[in-house]
Every structure is written in structure tokens, then in C-alpha cells.
mmCIF file of C-alpha atoms in Angstrom:
data_model
loop_
_atom_site.group_PDB
_atom_site.id
_atom_site.type_symbol
_atom_site.label_atom_id
_atom_site.label_comp_id
_atom_site.label_asym_id
_atom_site.label_seq_id
_atom_site.Cartn_x
_atom_site.Cartn_y
_atom_site.Cartn_z
ATOM 1 C CA MET A 1 64.431 -62.337 -82.474
ATOM 2 C CA ALA A 2 65.667 -59.528 -80.233
ATOM 3 C CA ARG A 3 68.996 -61.306 -79.670
ATOM 4 C CA GLY A 4 69.550 -61.667 -83.402
ATOM 5 C CA SER A 5 68.693 -58.011 -83.894
ATOM 6 C CA ARG A 6 71.306 -56.989 -81.322
ATOM 7 C CA ARG A 7 73.910 -59.171 -83.017
ATOM 8 C CA GLY A 8 73.122 -57.595 -86.383
ATOM 9 C CA SER A 9 73.348 -54.109 -84.891
ATOM 10 C CA GLY A 10 76.704 -54.959 -83.306
ATOM 11 C CA LYS A 11 78.066 -56.197 -86.617
ATOM 12 C CA ARG A 12 76.963 -53.029 -88.388
ATOM 13 C CA ARG A 13 78.679 -50.837 -85.775
ATOM 14 C CA SER A 14 81.848 -52.920 -86.073
ATOM 15 C CA SER A 15 81.735 -52.603 -89.855
ATOM 16 C CA LYS A 16 81.338 -48.816 -89.627
ATOM 17 C CA ARG A 17 84.314 -48.560 -87.285
ATOM 18 C CA GLU A 18 86.438 -50.625 -89.673
ATOM 19 C CA TRP A 19 85.483 -48.364 -92.582
ATOM 20 C CA LEU A 20 86.298 -45.266 -90.539
ATOM 21 C CA VAL A 21 89.711 -46.634 -89.540
ATOM 22 C CA THR A 22 90.440 -47.627 -93.137
ATOM 23 C CA GLY A 23 89.359 -44.218 -94.419
ATOM 24 C CA ALA A 24 91.518 -42.427 -91.829
ATOM 25 C CA CYS A 25 94.552 -44.506 -92.805
ATOM 26 C CA LEU A 26 94.036 -43.811 -96.509
ATOM 27 C CA LEU A 27 93.607 -40.099 -95.838
ATOM 28 C CA SER A 28 96.837 -40.062 -93.810
ATOM 29 C CA VAL A 29 98.710 -41.763 -96.647
ATOM 30 C CA VAL A 30 97.360 -39.251 -99.178
ATOM 31 C CA VAL A 31 98.291 -36.294 -96.944
ATOM 32 C CA VAL A 32 101.839 -37.585 -96.399
ATOM 33 C CA TRP A 33 102.257 -38.181 -100.139
ATOM 34 C CA PHE A 34 100.913 -34.721 -101.018
ATOM 35 C CA VAL A 35 103.210 -32.972 -98.499
ATOM 36 C CA SER A 36 106.218 -34.884 -99.843
ATOM 37 C CA ALA A 37 105.350 -34.303 -103.510
ATOM 38 C CA TYR A 38 104.149 -30.689 -103.253
ATOM 39 C CA PRO A 39 105.670 -29.054 -100.145
ATOM 40 C CA GLY A 40 104.978 -25.521 -101.396
ATOM 41 C CA TRP A 41 101.301 -26.189 -102.005
ATOM 42 C CA ALA A 42 101.035 -28.012 -98.671
ATOM 43 C CA ALA A 43 102.547 -25.053 -96.816
ATOM 44 C CA GLY A 44 100.206 -22.631 -98.584
ATOM 45 C CA ILE A 45 97.127 -24.731 -97.772
ATOM 46 C CA ALA A 46 98.250 -25.058 -94.135
ATOM 47 C CA CYS A 47 98.624 -21.280 -93.855
ATOM 48 C CA LEU A 48 95.213 -20.735 -95.435
ATOM 49 C CA LEU A 49 93.581 -23.185 -93.029
ATOM 50 C CA ALA A 50 95.317 -21.493 -90.087
ATOM 51 C CA VAL A 51 94.070 -18.065 -91.215
ATOM 52 C CA LEU A 52 90.530 -19.420 -91.640
ATOM 53 C CA PHE A 53 90.663 -21.048 -88.204
ATOM 54 C CA VAL A 54 91.863 -17.879 -86.457
ATOM 55 C CA GLY A 55 89.357 -15.783 -88.397
ATOM 56 C CA GLY A 56 86.594 -18.144 -87.345
ATOM 57 C CA LEU A 57 87.582 -17.820 -83.697
ATOM 58 C CA ILE A 58 87.614 -14.013 -83.927
ATOM 59 C CA LEU A 59 84.231 -13.973 -85.666
ATOM 60 C CA ARG A 60 82.760 -16.328 -83.060
ATOM 61 C CA HIS A 61 84.089 -14.145 -80.222
ATOM 62 C CA ARG A 62 82.584 -11.020 -81.805
ATOM 63 C CA MET A 63 79.223 -12.722 -82.312
ATOM 64 C CA ILE A 64 79.173 -13.859 -78.676
ATOM 65 C CA GLU A 65 80.051 -10.341 -77.529
ATOM 66 C CA MET A 66 77.339 -8.794 -79.713
ATOM 67 C CA GLU A 67 74.779 -11.234 -78.331
ATOM 68 C CA ARG A 68 75.890 -10.388 -74.781
ATOM 69 C CA GLN A 69 75.495 -6.661 -75.432
ATOM 70 C CA ARG A 70 72.005 -7.220 -76.881
ATOM 71 C CA PHE A 71 71.025 -9.304 -73.866
ATOM 72 C CA LEU A 72 72.317 -6.707 -71.407
ATOM 73 C CA ALA A 73 70.639 -3.829 -73.258
ATOM 74 C CA ALA A 74 67.330 -5.718 -73.264
ATOM 75 C CA ASN A 75 67.478 -6.357 -69.485
ATOM 76 C CA ALA A 76 69.032 -3.154 -68.149
ATOM 77 C CA GLU A 77 65.820 -1.829 -66.601
ATOM 78 C CA LEU A 78 64.986 -2.622 -62.977
ATOM 79 C CA GLU A 79 61.357 -3.240 -63.932
ATOM 80 C CA LYS A 80 62.497 -6.231 -65.996
ATOM 81 C CA VAL A 81 64.837 -7.394 -63.246
ATOM 82 C CA ASP A 82 61.918 -7.381 -60.800
ATOM 83 C CA ARG A 83 60.088 -9.894 -63.005
ATOM 84 C CA MET A 84 63.037 -12.280 -63.298
ATOM 85 C CA THR A 85 63.474 -15.596 -61.557
ATOM 86 C CA GLY A 86 66.447 -16.072 -59.261
ATOM 87 C CA PRO A 87 68.486 -18.092 -61.816
ATOM 88 C CA ALA A 88 67.741 -15.539 -64.558
ATOM 89 C CA PHE A 89 68.972 -12.746 -62.300
ATOM 90 C CA GLU A 90 72.175 -14.693 -61.568
ATOM 91 C CA HIS A 91 72.767 -15.128 -65.300
ATOM 92 C CA LEU A 92 72.244 -11.405 -65.890
ATOM 93 C CA VAL A 93 74.765 -10.553 -63.158
ATOM 94 C CA ALA A 94 77.281 -13.017 -64.621
ATOM 95 C CA GLU A 95 76.924 -11.509 -68.102
ATOM 96 C CA ARG A 96 77.296 -7.992 -66.710
ATOM 97 C CA MET A 97 80.482 -9.063 -64.895
ATOM 98 C CA ILE A 98 81.981 -10.398 -68.129
ATOM 99 C CA ALA A 99 81.135 -7.143 -69.898
ATOM 100 C CA ASP A 100 82.609 -5.242 -66.931
ATOM 101 C CA GLY A 101 85.969 -6.977 -67.387
ATOM 102 C CA PHE A 102 85.905 -9.827 -64.875
ATOM 103 C CA ARG A 103 87.611 -13.019 -66.043
ATOM 104 C CA LYS A 104 86.768 -16.725 -65.592
ATOM 105 C CA VAL A 105 83.194 -15.866 -64.612
ATOM 106 C CA ARG A 106 81.374 -19.049 -63.610
ATOM 107 C CA GLU A 107 77.777 -19.560 -62.505
ATOM 108 C CA CYS A 108 77.821 -22.060 -59.661
ATOM 109 C CA GLY A 109 74.252 -23.273 -60.043
ATOM 110 C CA ARG A 110 71.493 -23.716 -57.517
ATOM 111 C CA ALA A 111 72.395 -27.011 -55.842
ATOM 112 C CA GLY A 112 75.345 -27.188 -53.473
ATOM 113 C CA ASP A 113 76.571 -23.698 -54.295
ATOM 114 C CA GLY A 114 77.851 -23.166 -50.756
ATOM 115 C CA GLY A 115 76.064 -19.829 -50.468
ATOM 116 C CA VAL A 116 77.777 -18.378 -53.562
ATOM 117 C CA ASP A 117 76.138 -18.001 -56.967
ATOM 118 C CA ILE A 118 79.020 -16.755 -59.154
ATOM 119 C CA THR A 119 82.811 -16.881 -58.974
ATOM 120 C CA ALA A 120 85.215 -14.743 -60.991
ATOM 121 C CA VAL A 121 88.791 -13.493 -61.161
ATOM 122 C CA VAL A 122 90.273 -10.016 -61.542
ATOM 123 C CA PRO A 123 93.895 -10.122 -62.766
ATOM 124 C CA GLY A 124 96.120 -8.693 -60.062
ATOM 125 C CA HIS A 125 93.301 -8.592 -57.502
ATOM 126 C CA GLY A 126 92.481 -12.246 -56.923
ATOM 127 C CA ARG A 127 89.238 -14.207 -56.799
ATOM 128 C CA TYR A 128 85.710 -12.943 -56.258
ATOM 129 C CA ALA A 129 82.618 -14.709 -54.916
ATOM 130 C CA VAL A 130 79.191 -13.243 -55.658
ATOM 131 C CA GLN A 131 75.852 -13.820 -54.006
ATOM 132 C CA CYS A 132 72.757 -12.650 -55.897
ATOM 133 C CA LYS A 133 69.517 -11.713 -54.148
ATOM 134 C CA ARG A 134 66.652 -11.004 -56.529
ATOM 135 C CA TYR A 135 64.527 -9.668 -53.668
ATOM 136 C CA SER A 136 61.484 -7.468 -53.638
ATOM 137 C CA LYS A 137 61.963 -7.256 -49.878
ATOM 138 C CA THR A 138 64.989 -6.088 -47.930
ATOM 139 C CA VAL A 139 68.040 -8.248 -47.326
ATOM 140 C CA GLY A 140 68.506 -8.827 -43.601
ATOM 141 C CA ALA A 141 71.487 -9.388 -41.359
ATOM 142 C CA PRO A 142 71.046 -13.219 -41.258
ATOM 143 C CA GLU A 143 71.531 -13.451 -45.058
ATOM 144 C CA VAL A 144 74.672 -11.330 -44.814
ATOM 145 C CA ARG A 145 76.043 -13.465 -41.961
ATOM 146 C CA ASN A 146 75.430 -16.634 -43.974
ATOM 147 C CA PHE A 147 77.336 -15.174 -46.914
ATOM 148 C CA LEU A 148 80.204 -14.107 -44.661
ATOM 149 C CA GLY A 149 80.277 -17.653 -43.294
ATOM 150 C CA ALA A 150 80.680 -19.048 -46.811
ATOM 151 C CA LEU A 151 83.516 -16.597 -47.469
ATOM 152 C CA ALA A 152 85.236 -17.661 -44.245
ATOM 153 C CA ASN A 153 85.035 -21.360 -45.098
ATOM 154 C CA THR A 154 84.309 -22.768 -48.559
ATOM 155 C CA PHE A 155 85.302 -19.577 -50.368
ATOM 156 C CA ALA A 156 88.134 -18.396 -48.144
ATOM 157 C CA GLY A 157 90.421 -15.971 -49.954
ATOM 158 C CA HIS A 158 87.645 -14.602 -52.188
ATOM 159 C CA THR A 159 86.453 -11.008 -52.146
ATOM 160 C CA GLY A 160 82.719 -11.041 -51.468
ATOM 161 C CA VAL A 161 80.197 -9.196 -53.616
ATOM 162 C CA LEU A 162 76.530 -9.011 -52.653
ATOM 163 C CA VAL A 163 74.220 -7.999 -55.509
ATOM 164 C CA THR A 164 70.562 -7.398 -54.802
ATOM 165 C CA SER A 165 67.628 -5.890 -56.631
ATOM 166 C CA GLY A 166 66.370 -4.737 -53.243
ATOM 167 C CA ARG A 167 68.072 -2.960 -50.363
ATOM 168 C CA LEU A 168 69.852 -4.016 -47.205
ATOM 169 C CA THR A 169 68.518 -3.261 -43.765
ATOM 170 C CA LYS A 170 70.652 -0.957 -41.625
ATOM 171 C CA GLN A 171 71.863 -3.891 -39.521
ATOM 172 C CA ALA A 172 72.693 -5.952 -42.631
ATOM 173 C CA ARG A 173 74.717 -3.077 -44.067
ATOM 174 C CA LEU A 174 76.638 -2.709 -40.787
ATOM 175 C CA GLU A 175 77.389 -6.458 -40.820
ATOM 176 C CA ALA A 176 78.586 -6.291 -44.430
ATOM 177 C CA LEU A 177 80.811 -3.238 -44.016
ATOM 178 C CA GLY A 178 82.078 -4.218 -40.573
ATOM 179 C CA ALA A 179 83.405 -7.617 -41.613
ATOM 180 C CA ARG A 180 87.136 -8.356 -41.533
ATOM 181 C CA THR A 181 87.085 -7.975 -45.321
ATOM 182 C CA PRO A 182 84.104 -5.675 -46.081
ATOM 183 C CA LEU A 183 81.690 -6.880 -48.740
ATOM 184 C CA ILE A 184 81.247 -5.003 -52.004
ATOM 185 C CA LEU A 185 77.577 -4.028 -51.948
ATOM 186 C CA VAL A 186 75.455 -3.541 -55.044
ATOM 187 C CA GLU A 187 72.025 -2.462 -53.874
ATOM 188 C CA ARG A 188 69.134 -1.342 -56.027
ATOM 189 C CA ASP A 189 70.316 2.147 -57.017
ATOM 190 C CA ARG A 190 73.870 1.056 -57.739
ATOM 191 C CA LEU A 191 72.548 -2.007 -59.570
ATOM 192 C CA ALA A 192 70.592 0.262 -61.924
ATOM 193 C CA ASP A 193 73.756 2.215 -62.797
ATOM 194 C CA TRP A 194 75.865 -0.951 -63.105
ATOM 195 C CA LEU A 195 73.418 -2.613 -65.500
ATOM 196 C CA LEU A 196 73.541 0.492 -67.686
ATOM 197 C CA GLY A 197 77.341 0.338 -67.668
ATOM 198 C CA THR A 198 77.801 3.765 -66.089
ATOM 199 C CA VAL A 199 79.699 2.353 -63.090
ATOM 200 C CA SER A 200 82.150 -0.540 -62.752
ATOM 201 C CA LEU A 201 82.766 -3.022 -59.956
ATOM 202 C CA LEU A 202 86.394 -3.491 -60.995
ATOM 203 C CA PRO A 203 89.123 -2.047 -58.774
ATOM 204 C CA ALA A 204 90.279 1.296 -60.177
ATOM 205 C CA ARG A 205 93.701 0.051 -61.319
ATOM 206 C CA SER A 206 92.236 -2.975 -63.068
ATOM 207 C CA ALA A 207 89.682 -0.829 -64.878
ATOM 208 C CA LYS A 208 92.478 1.485 -66.089
ATOM 209 C CA ALA A 209 94.627 -1.463 -67.195
ATOM 210 C CA LEU A 210 91.770 -3.030 -69.128
ATOM 211 C CA THR A 211 91.052 0.258 -70.856
ATOM 212 C CA GLU A 212 94.689 0.564 -71.913
ATOM 213 C CA GLU A 213 94.685 -3.031 -73.207
ATOM 214 C CA GLU A 214 91.580 -2.397 -75.286
ATOM 215 C CA ALA A 215 93.077 0.786 -76.716
ATOM 216 C CA THR A 216 96.165 -1.012 -78.089
#
């Protein structure tokens, strides 16, 4: 009984595929005939479809941007950050980076992230690797050394950014700023300003260039 049922199901799928192929062929024939018989109408319809497609992309981009701004506004307070999980904090940082002007922002995930939670690019300034620490305690020197190790190996060539909802110990801060390529540090006070959009992590020239692009 089960074998017969499988055979029947296979025949139905094969029949559907045949109908789809036949329908696609007929549609192609009709389109070719219409373009040949009415080239003006065909060109007008093609232009209209292109305008609708581009308009749809612009509308989708604006809706995504509006949703991002709502999300950031709703989570800009440190009190809300303190109640977040680690992955939620990483997502918030990634969204803030996109709004800040970083490009190709990618959340690396929890498993096998190599000590880095987010990667991004700044045009003209290379690649960035971000580690997020949603800590209620302080970030110590061992965590900073581990991050520097990731930047020296798996993420060589990236500028390191350490974002924490807490603060670094004195030794951790010395490790971060004394590295061959000093880390960009976003501790609690700076994080509060960054989430509100009053400061930017972009290099000064990039921030100016992005502003000029948006103005044109």
C-alpha cells in the first residue's frame, strides 16, 4: 500500500513538472509574438515593470531603515541593554554600526566565531572586527588578550573594536591601547552616547564623506 502511494505521488509530481514546463514554453511563445507584433507596447510595458521594480526596491530599503531606527530608538537606554542576552546585544551593536555608516556588517554567530562577534567594512579604511561584551562586571586583561590573539591570527588585517556595556579594568585598558594596533574601545559611557547617535565610531574622513554622499 505504501509503495503504491509513493508511486502515485511520484506520478503527480512528474505531471506537475510537465504542466509547468508546457506553461513556460507557451508563455515564452506568447511573449515573443507580442514583442514582434507590438514592439512599442512591449517597450512601454518593460519600462513600467522596470520602474515598479526599482520603486519596490527603494520602498523596501526605506521600510528596513525605518524599522532599524525604531529598533535603535527602543533600545538606546543602558537599562534595557543591561537586561539583554549576549546575542541580543550583538544584534543591537550590528544595527547601530549599519546606522553609523559601516558597510557589509555581518553577525558571526555564537559557534566558531573565532573570538569575534561582528565584522564590517569602512570604505577607504579597511575591515573591522568587533567583540561584544554584555557584562555587568568589568572586562579584564585576559579577555582583551584573547581578542588581540584573534586579531593577530584569524582576523589579521582587521581593526579591532571592543564594545562593552561594562568597563575595562586598568590593566585591560593598558593592554588594549598598548597593542601594536590599538583597539577602539567603547565602554559604558561611550556606548550610551553611541547608541543615542551623538558620537560615531567611523574615522573622521569617512564620516565626512558619508555626510557629503547623503547630502547629494
